[in-house]
Short mmCIF file of C-alpha atoms in Angstrom, two decimals:
data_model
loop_
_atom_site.label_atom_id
_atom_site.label_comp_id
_atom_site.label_asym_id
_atom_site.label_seq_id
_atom_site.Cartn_x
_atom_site.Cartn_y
_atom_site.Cartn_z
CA UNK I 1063 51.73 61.07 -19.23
CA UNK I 1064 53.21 63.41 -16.54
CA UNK I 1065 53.11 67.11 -15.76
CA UNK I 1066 54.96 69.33 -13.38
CA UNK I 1067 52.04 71.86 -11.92
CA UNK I 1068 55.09 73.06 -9.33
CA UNK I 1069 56.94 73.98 -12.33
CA UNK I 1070 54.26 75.50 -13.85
CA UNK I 1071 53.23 77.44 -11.37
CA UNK I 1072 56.43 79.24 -11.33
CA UNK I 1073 55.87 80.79 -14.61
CA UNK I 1074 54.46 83.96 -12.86
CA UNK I 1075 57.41 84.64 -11.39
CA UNK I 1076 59.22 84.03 -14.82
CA UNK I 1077 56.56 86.05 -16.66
CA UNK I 1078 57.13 89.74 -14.20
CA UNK I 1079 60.48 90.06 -16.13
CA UNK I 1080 58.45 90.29 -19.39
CA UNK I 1081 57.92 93.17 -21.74
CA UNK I 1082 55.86 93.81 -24.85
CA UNK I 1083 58.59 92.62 -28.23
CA UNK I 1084 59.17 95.68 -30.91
CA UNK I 1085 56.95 95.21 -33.63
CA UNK I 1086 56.42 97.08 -37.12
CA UNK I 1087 54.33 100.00 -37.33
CA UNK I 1088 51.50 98.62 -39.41
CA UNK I 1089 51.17 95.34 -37.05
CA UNK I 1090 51.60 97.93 -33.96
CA UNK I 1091 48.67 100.30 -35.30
CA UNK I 1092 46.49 97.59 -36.04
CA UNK I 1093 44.17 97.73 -33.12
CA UNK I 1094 44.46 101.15 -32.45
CA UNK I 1095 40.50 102.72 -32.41
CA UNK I 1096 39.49 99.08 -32.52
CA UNK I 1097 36.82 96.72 -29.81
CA UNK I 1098 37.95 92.69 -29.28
CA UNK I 1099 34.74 90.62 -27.83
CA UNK I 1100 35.81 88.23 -25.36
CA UNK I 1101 33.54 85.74 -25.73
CA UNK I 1102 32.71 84.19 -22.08
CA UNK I 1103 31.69 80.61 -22.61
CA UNK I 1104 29.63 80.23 -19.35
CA UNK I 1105 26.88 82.38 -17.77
CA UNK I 1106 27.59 85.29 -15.63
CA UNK I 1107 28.14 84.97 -12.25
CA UNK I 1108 30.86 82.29 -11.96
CA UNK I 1109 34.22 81.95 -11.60
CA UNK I 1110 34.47 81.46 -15.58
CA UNK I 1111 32.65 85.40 -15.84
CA UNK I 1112 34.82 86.50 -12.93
CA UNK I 1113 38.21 85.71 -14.30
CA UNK I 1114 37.32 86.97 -17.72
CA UNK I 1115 36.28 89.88 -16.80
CA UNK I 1116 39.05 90.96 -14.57
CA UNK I 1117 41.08 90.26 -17.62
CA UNK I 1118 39.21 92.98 -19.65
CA UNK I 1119 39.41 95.32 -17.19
CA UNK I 1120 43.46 94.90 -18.16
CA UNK I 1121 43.91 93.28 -20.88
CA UNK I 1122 43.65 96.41 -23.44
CA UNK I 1123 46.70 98.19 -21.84
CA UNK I 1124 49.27 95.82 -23.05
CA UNK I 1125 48.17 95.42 -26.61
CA UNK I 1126 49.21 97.76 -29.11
CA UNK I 1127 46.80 100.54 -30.11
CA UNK I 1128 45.03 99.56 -26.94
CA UNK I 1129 41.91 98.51 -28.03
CA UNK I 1130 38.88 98.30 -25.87
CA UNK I 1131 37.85 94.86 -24.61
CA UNK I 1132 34.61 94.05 -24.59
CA UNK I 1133 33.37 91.19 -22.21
CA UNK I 1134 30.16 89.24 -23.18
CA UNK I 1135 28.41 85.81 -22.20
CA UNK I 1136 27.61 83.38 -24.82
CA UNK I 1137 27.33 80.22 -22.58
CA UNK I 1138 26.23 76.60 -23.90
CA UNK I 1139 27.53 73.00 -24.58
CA UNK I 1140 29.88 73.46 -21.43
CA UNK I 1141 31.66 76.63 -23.32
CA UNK I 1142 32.09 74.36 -26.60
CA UNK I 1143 29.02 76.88 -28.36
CA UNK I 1144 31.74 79.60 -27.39
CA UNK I 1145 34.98 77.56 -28.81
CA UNK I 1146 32.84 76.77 -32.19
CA UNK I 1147 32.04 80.63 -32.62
CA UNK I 1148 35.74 81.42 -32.75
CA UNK I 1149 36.83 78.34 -34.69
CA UNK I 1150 34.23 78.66 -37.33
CA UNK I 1151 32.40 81.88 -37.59
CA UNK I 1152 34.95 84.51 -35.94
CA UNK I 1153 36.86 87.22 -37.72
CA UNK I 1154 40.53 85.72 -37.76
CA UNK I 1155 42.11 89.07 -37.06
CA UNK I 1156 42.28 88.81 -33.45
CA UNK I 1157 39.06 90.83 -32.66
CA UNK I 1158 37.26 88.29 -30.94
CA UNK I 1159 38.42 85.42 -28.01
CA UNK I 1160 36.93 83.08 -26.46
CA UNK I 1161 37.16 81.98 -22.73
CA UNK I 1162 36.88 78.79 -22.23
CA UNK I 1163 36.47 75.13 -19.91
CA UNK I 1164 39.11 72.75 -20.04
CA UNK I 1165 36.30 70.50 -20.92
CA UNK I 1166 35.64 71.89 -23.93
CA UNK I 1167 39.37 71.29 -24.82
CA UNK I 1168 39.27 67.37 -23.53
CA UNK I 1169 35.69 66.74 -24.28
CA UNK I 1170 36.54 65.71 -28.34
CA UNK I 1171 38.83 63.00 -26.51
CA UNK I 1172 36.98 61.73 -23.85
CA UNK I 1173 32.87 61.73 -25.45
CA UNK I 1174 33.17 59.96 -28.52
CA UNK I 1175 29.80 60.72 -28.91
CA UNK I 1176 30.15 64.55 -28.35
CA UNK I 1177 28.89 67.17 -30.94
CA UNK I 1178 32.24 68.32 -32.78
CA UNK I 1179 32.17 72.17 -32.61
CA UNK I 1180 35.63 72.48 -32.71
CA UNK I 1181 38.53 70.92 -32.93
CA UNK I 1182 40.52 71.64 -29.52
CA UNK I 1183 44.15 70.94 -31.69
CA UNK I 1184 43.55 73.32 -34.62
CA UNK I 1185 42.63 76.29 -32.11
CA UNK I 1186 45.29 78.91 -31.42
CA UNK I 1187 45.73 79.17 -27.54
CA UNK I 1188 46.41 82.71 -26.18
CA UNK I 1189 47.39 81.50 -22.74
CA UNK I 1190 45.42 80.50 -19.62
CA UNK I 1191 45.31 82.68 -16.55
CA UNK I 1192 45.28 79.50 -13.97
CA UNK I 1193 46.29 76.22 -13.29
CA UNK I 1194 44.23 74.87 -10.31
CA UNK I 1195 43.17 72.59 -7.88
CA UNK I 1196 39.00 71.54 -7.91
CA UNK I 1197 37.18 69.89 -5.19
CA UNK I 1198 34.23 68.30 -3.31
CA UNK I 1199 32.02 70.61 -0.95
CA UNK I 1200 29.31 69.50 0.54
CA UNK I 1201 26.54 71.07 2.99
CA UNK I 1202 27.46 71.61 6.63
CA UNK I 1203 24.10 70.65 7.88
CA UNK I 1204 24.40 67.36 5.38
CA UNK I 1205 25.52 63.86 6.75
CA UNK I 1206 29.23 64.60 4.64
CA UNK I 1207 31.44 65.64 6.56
CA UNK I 1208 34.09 64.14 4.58
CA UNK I 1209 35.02 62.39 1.77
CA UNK I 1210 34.74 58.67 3.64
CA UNK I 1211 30.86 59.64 4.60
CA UNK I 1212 30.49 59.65 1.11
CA UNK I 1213 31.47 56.00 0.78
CA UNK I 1214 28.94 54.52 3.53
CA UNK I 1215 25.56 57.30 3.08
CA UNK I 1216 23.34 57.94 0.90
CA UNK I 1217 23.37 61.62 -1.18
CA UNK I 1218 22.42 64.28 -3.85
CA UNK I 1219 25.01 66.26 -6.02
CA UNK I 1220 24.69 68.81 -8.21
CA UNK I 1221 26.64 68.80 -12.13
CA UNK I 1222 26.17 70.81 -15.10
CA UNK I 1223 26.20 69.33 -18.48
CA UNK I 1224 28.98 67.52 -20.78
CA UNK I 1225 32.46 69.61 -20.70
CA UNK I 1226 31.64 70.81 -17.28
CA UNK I 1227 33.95 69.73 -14.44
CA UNK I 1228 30.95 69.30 -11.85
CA UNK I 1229 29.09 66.55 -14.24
CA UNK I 1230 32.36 65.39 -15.37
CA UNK I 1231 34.21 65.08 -11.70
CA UNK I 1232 30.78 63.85 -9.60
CA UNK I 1233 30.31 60.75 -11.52
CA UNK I 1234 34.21 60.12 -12.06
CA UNK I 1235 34.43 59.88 -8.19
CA UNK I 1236 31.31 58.13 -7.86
CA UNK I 1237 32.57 55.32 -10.34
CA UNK I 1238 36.13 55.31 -9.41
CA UNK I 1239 35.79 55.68 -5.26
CA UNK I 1240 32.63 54.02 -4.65
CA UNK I 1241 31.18 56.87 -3.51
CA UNK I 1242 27.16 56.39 -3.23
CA UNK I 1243 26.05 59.46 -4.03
CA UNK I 1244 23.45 60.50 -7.29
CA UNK I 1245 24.45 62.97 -9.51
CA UNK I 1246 21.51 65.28 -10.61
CA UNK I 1247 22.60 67.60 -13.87
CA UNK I 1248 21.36 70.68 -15.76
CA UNK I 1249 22.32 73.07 -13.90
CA UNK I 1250 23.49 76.62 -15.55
CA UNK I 1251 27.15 76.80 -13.60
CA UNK I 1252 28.31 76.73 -10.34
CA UNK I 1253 26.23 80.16 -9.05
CA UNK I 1254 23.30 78.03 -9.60
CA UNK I 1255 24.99 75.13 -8.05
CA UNK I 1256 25.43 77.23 -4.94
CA UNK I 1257 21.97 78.67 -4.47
CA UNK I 1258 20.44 74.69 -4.86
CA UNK I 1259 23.09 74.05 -1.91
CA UNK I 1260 21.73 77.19 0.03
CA UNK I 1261 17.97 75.63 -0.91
CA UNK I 1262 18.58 72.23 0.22
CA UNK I 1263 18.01 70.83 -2.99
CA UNK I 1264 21.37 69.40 -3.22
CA UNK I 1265 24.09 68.09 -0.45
CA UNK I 1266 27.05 69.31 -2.43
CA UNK I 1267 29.09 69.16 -5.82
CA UNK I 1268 31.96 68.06 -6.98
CA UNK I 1269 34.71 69.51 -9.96
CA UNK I 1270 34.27 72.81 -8.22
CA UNK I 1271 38.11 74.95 -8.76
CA UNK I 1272 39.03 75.54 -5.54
CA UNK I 1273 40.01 79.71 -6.06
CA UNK I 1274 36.26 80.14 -7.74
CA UNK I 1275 34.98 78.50 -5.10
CA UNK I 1276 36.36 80.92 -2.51
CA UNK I 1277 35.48 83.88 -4.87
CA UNK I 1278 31.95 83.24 -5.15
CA UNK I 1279 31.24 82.12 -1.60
CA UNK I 1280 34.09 84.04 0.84
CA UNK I 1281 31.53 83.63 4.19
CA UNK I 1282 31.30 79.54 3.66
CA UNK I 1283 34.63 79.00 4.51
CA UNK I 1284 34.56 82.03 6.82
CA UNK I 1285 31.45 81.06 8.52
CA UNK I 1286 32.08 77.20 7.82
CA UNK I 1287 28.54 76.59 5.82
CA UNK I 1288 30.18 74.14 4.11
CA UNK I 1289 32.68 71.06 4.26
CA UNK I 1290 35.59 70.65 1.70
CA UNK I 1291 35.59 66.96 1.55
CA UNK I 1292 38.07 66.28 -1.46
CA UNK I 1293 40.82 67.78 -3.93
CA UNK I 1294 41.50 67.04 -6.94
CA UNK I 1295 44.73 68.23 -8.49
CA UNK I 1296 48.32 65.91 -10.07
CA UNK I 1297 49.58 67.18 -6.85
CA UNK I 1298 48.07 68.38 -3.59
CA UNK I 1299 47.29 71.67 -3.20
CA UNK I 1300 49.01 73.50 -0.36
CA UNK I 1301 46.30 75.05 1.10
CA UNK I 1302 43.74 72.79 1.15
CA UNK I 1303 46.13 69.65 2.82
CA UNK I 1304 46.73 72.28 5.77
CA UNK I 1305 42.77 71.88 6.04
CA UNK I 1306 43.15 68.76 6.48
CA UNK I 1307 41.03 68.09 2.95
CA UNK I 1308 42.35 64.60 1.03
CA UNK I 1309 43.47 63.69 -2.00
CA UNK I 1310 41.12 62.12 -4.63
CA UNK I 1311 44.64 59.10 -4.78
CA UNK I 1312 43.77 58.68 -1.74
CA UNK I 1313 40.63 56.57 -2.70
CA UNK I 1314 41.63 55.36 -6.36
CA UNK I 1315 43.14 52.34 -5.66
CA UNK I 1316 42.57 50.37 -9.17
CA UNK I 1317 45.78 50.98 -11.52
CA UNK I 1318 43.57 51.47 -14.45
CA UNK I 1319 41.47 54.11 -12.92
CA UNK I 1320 44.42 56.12 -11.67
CA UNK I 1321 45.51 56.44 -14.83
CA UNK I 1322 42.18 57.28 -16.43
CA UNK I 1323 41.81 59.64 -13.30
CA UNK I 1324 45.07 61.29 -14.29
CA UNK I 1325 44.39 61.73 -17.63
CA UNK I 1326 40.90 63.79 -16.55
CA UNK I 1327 42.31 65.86 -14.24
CA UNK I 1328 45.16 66.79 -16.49
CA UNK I 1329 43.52 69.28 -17.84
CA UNK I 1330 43.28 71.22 -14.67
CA UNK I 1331 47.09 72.60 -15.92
CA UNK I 1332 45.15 74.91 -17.92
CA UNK I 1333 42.22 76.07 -15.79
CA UNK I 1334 41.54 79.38 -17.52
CA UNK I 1335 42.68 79.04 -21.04
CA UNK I 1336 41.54 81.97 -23.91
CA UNK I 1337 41.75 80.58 -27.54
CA UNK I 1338 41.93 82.53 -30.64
CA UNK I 1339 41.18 81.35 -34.29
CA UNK I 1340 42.96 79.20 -36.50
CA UNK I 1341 44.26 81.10 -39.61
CA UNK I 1342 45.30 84.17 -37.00
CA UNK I 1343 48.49 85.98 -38.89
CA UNK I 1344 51.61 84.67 -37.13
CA UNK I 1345 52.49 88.33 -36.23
CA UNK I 1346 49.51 89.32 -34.60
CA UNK I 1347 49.24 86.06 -32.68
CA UNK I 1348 52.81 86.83 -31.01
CA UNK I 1349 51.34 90.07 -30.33
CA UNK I 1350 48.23 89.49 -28.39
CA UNK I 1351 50.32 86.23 -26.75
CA UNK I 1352 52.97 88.76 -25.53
CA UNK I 1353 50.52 91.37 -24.62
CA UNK I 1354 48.54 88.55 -22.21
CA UNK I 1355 51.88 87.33 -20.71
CA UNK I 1356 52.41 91.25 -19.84
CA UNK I 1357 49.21 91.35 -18.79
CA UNK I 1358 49.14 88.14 -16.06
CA UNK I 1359 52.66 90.16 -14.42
CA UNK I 1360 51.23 93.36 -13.89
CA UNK I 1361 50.56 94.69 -10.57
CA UNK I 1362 47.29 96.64 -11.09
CA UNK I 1363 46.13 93.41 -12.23
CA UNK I 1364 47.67 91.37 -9.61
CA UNK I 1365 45.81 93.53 -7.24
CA UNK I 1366 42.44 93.46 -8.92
CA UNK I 1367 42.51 89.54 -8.70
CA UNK I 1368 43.37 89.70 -5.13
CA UNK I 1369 40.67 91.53 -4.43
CA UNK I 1370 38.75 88.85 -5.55
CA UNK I 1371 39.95 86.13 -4.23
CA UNK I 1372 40.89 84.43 -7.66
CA UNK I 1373 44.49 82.68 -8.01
CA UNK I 1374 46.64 83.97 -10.62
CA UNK I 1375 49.14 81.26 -11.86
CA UNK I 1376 49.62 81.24 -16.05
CA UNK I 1377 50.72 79.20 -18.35
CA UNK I 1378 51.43 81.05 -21.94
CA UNK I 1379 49.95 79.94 -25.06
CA UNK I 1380 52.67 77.88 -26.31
CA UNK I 1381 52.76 75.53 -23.88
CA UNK I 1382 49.50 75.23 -23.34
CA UNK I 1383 49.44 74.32 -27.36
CA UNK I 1384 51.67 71.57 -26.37
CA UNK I 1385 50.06 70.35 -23.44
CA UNK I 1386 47.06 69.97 -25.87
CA UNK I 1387 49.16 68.52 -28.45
CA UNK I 1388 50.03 66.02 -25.79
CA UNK I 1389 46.63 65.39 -24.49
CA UNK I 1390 45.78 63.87 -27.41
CA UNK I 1391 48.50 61.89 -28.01
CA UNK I 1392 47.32 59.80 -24.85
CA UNK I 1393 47.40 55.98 -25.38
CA UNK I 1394 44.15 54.61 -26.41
CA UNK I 1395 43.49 52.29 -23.52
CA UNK I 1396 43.73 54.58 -21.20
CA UNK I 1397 41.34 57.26 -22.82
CA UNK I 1398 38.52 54.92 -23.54
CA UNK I 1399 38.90 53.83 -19.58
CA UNK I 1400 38.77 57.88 -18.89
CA UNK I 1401 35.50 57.65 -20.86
CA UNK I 1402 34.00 55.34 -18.81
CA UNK I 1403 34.41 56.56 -15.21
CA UNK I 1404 32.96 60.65 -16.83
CA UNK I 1405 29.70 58.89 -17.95
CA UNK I 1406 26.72 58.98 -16.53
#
C-alpha cells in the first residue's frame, strides 16, 4: 500500500484552473430557492466545526441556483452517527452532507467489533478539504518534553472515543513505541481535550491534526505552553521537521507494526472528507463535486481559511472514492495487526 501526499498536495494548484461544467437547465435550476444541511459530525468548537463551517460560508456560491448552506452539529460515534444519517435516513437529492473523521471511514476495517452505521464503500465522497499531518503535544510544565521522555516516564493522555484519531493514535503509539503513558477516553473532541490540558488533568494527547491544532490554540505555539513531541504523517511534514518535532518511523522499529502503522495513518490523505448519499443522481453528484473543487480554488475562500489558521490542501471526490476503494482492499494480515496496536 503506498500513497503520494506530495502529489496530492499539489492538487490545489491543479484545482485554481477549474470552472463550474455546463449543465442542463433543469439540473442547473435544481437548487435554486433551496437550503443543504451540512451535517457536522463532531461538536462545535473543533477543528472538525471550524473547517465545515468556513466551507458554508462558500460553498453556496459555486453551486447552481446557489442554495443556502446550512451548518449544524450532530456529533456521536466519532462522526459515524453523522455518516449513518446520510447513508440511511437522508434525502438522496443532494440536500444534506455530512462532514466527517477519517475514522469513521477506516473504523468498519479496523474494529471488527464496531457498530455498522454505514458502510464507508457504498458512500458517495464529495471531496475532502485537507490532507494532513497529526501529532503529539504535551504540557510545557509536564515531564515531556519530547517524544523519548515518553519512553522512560510515567503519564496521562487524553482520547475521545472509537473513530477518533486521539483514542485511536494514543494507544497505537503506546503499543507500537513503548511509550508508558495511560490513555484516559471520553472526551467530547479536542476543545475539551485542550481545556483538561489547561486544567492539569491531562499531560497531553496524541492524533491531534497539526493545522487544527494551531487554529484552536494560536498563543501555545506563540507563547510555547506546549511541546510538539511527535508527527504523524506517510511523509514528514515540512513545518514541523524545521521544529525539530520527529517522526512517529522514527520509533516503529518492528516490520509488522510499520506496516499496520501505515495502514492507520493512511487515512490522514483525506483529513476533511464530506460524503453524500448513495443513490445521488449521477448528474447532480458531478455538480456539487465540481462546485466543491471550485470552491477549495477560490480566493475569498483561500483567504477566509487563512485567517484561521486552517491548511487548505484537497483531494476531489473521485479519488478519494478510490483511495477508499483501496483501503479496503488492504491484505488481511496486515489489518488485523492495525487492529491490535488501536485497541485499548
Amino acid at each position: 500500500m503506498s500513497f503520494t501526499p506530495g502529489v496530492i498536495r499539489s492538487g490545489l494548484v491543479a484545482l485554481a484552473a477549474a470552472t463550474l461544467p455546463a449543465f442542463p437547465a433543469a439540473a442547473a435550476d435544481y437548487f435554486a430557492g433551496k437550503s443543504i444541511d451540512l451535517l457536522i459530525g463532531a461538536p462545535p468548537g473543533g477543528g472538525y466545526d471550524i473547517y465545515a463551517r468556513a466551507l458554508a460560508r462558500h460553498y453556496g456560491r459555486h453551486i447552481p441556483g446557489h442554495p443556502l448552506i446550512v451548518a449544524k452539529n450532530m456529533p456521536g460515534a466519532g462522526s459515524a452517527r453523522a455518516a449513518g444519517y446520510i447513508s440511511a435516513v437522508a434525502p438522496k437529492d443532494g440536500t444534506a452532507i455530512a462532514a466527517i473523521f477519517p475514522g469513521a471511514v477506516v473504523g468498519p476495517l479496523l474494529d471488527e467489533k464496531a457498530e455498522a452505521l454505514f458502510d464507508p464503500t457504498k458512500v458517495l465522497y464529495l471531496g475532502t478539504a485537507n490532507n494532513g499531518t497529526r501529532v503529539c503535544v504535551a504540557r510545557k510544565d509536564s515531564k515531556l518534553r519530547t517524544f523519548d521522555d515518553a519512553l522512560t516516564n510515567k503519564a496521562v493522555f487524553g482520547g475521545v472515543s472509537n473513530n477518533d484519531s486521539t483514542r485511536d493514535y494514543g494507544f497505537m503509539h503506546k503499543k507500537t513505541t513503548g511509550a508508558r503513558y495511560d490513555v484516559v477516553t471520553g472526551y467530547s473532541g479536542t476543545a475539551e481535550l485542550a481545556l483538561a490540558m489547561e486544567r492539569g488533568e491531562i499531560d497531553g494527547a496524541c492524533g491531534w491534526d497539526w493545522a487544527s491544532f494551531k487554529s484552536q490554540r494560536p498563543d501555545w505555539i506563540r507563547d510555547g505552553k506546549a511541546n510538539v513531541i511527535l508527527q504523524d504523517g506517510l511523509e514528514p511534514n515540512a513545518e514541523l521537521s524545521r521544529m525539530g518535532v520527529p517522526s512517529v518511523f522514527d520509533y516503529v522499529k518492528n516490520e509488522d507494526d510499520r506496516k499496520a502503522v501505515e495502514l492507520v495513518i493512511s487515512q490522514q490523505v483525506f483529513q476533511r472528507s464530506y460524503i453524500l448519499p448513495p443513490g445521488l443522481p449521477a448528474e447532480r453528484l458531478d455538480m456539487l463535486r465540481s462546485a466543491f473543487d471550485a470552491t477549495m480554488a477560490d480566493q475569498q475562500f483561500l483567504d477566509d481559511a487563512d485567517k484561521m489558521r486552517i491548511d487548505i490542501s484537497p483531494l476531489p471526490g473521485t479519488k478519494v472514492q478510490a483511495l477508499v476503494q483501496k483501503l479496503y482492499a488492504t491484505p488481511k494480515d496486515v489489518v488485523i495487526r492495525a487492529r491490535q496496536i488501536i485497541a485499548p
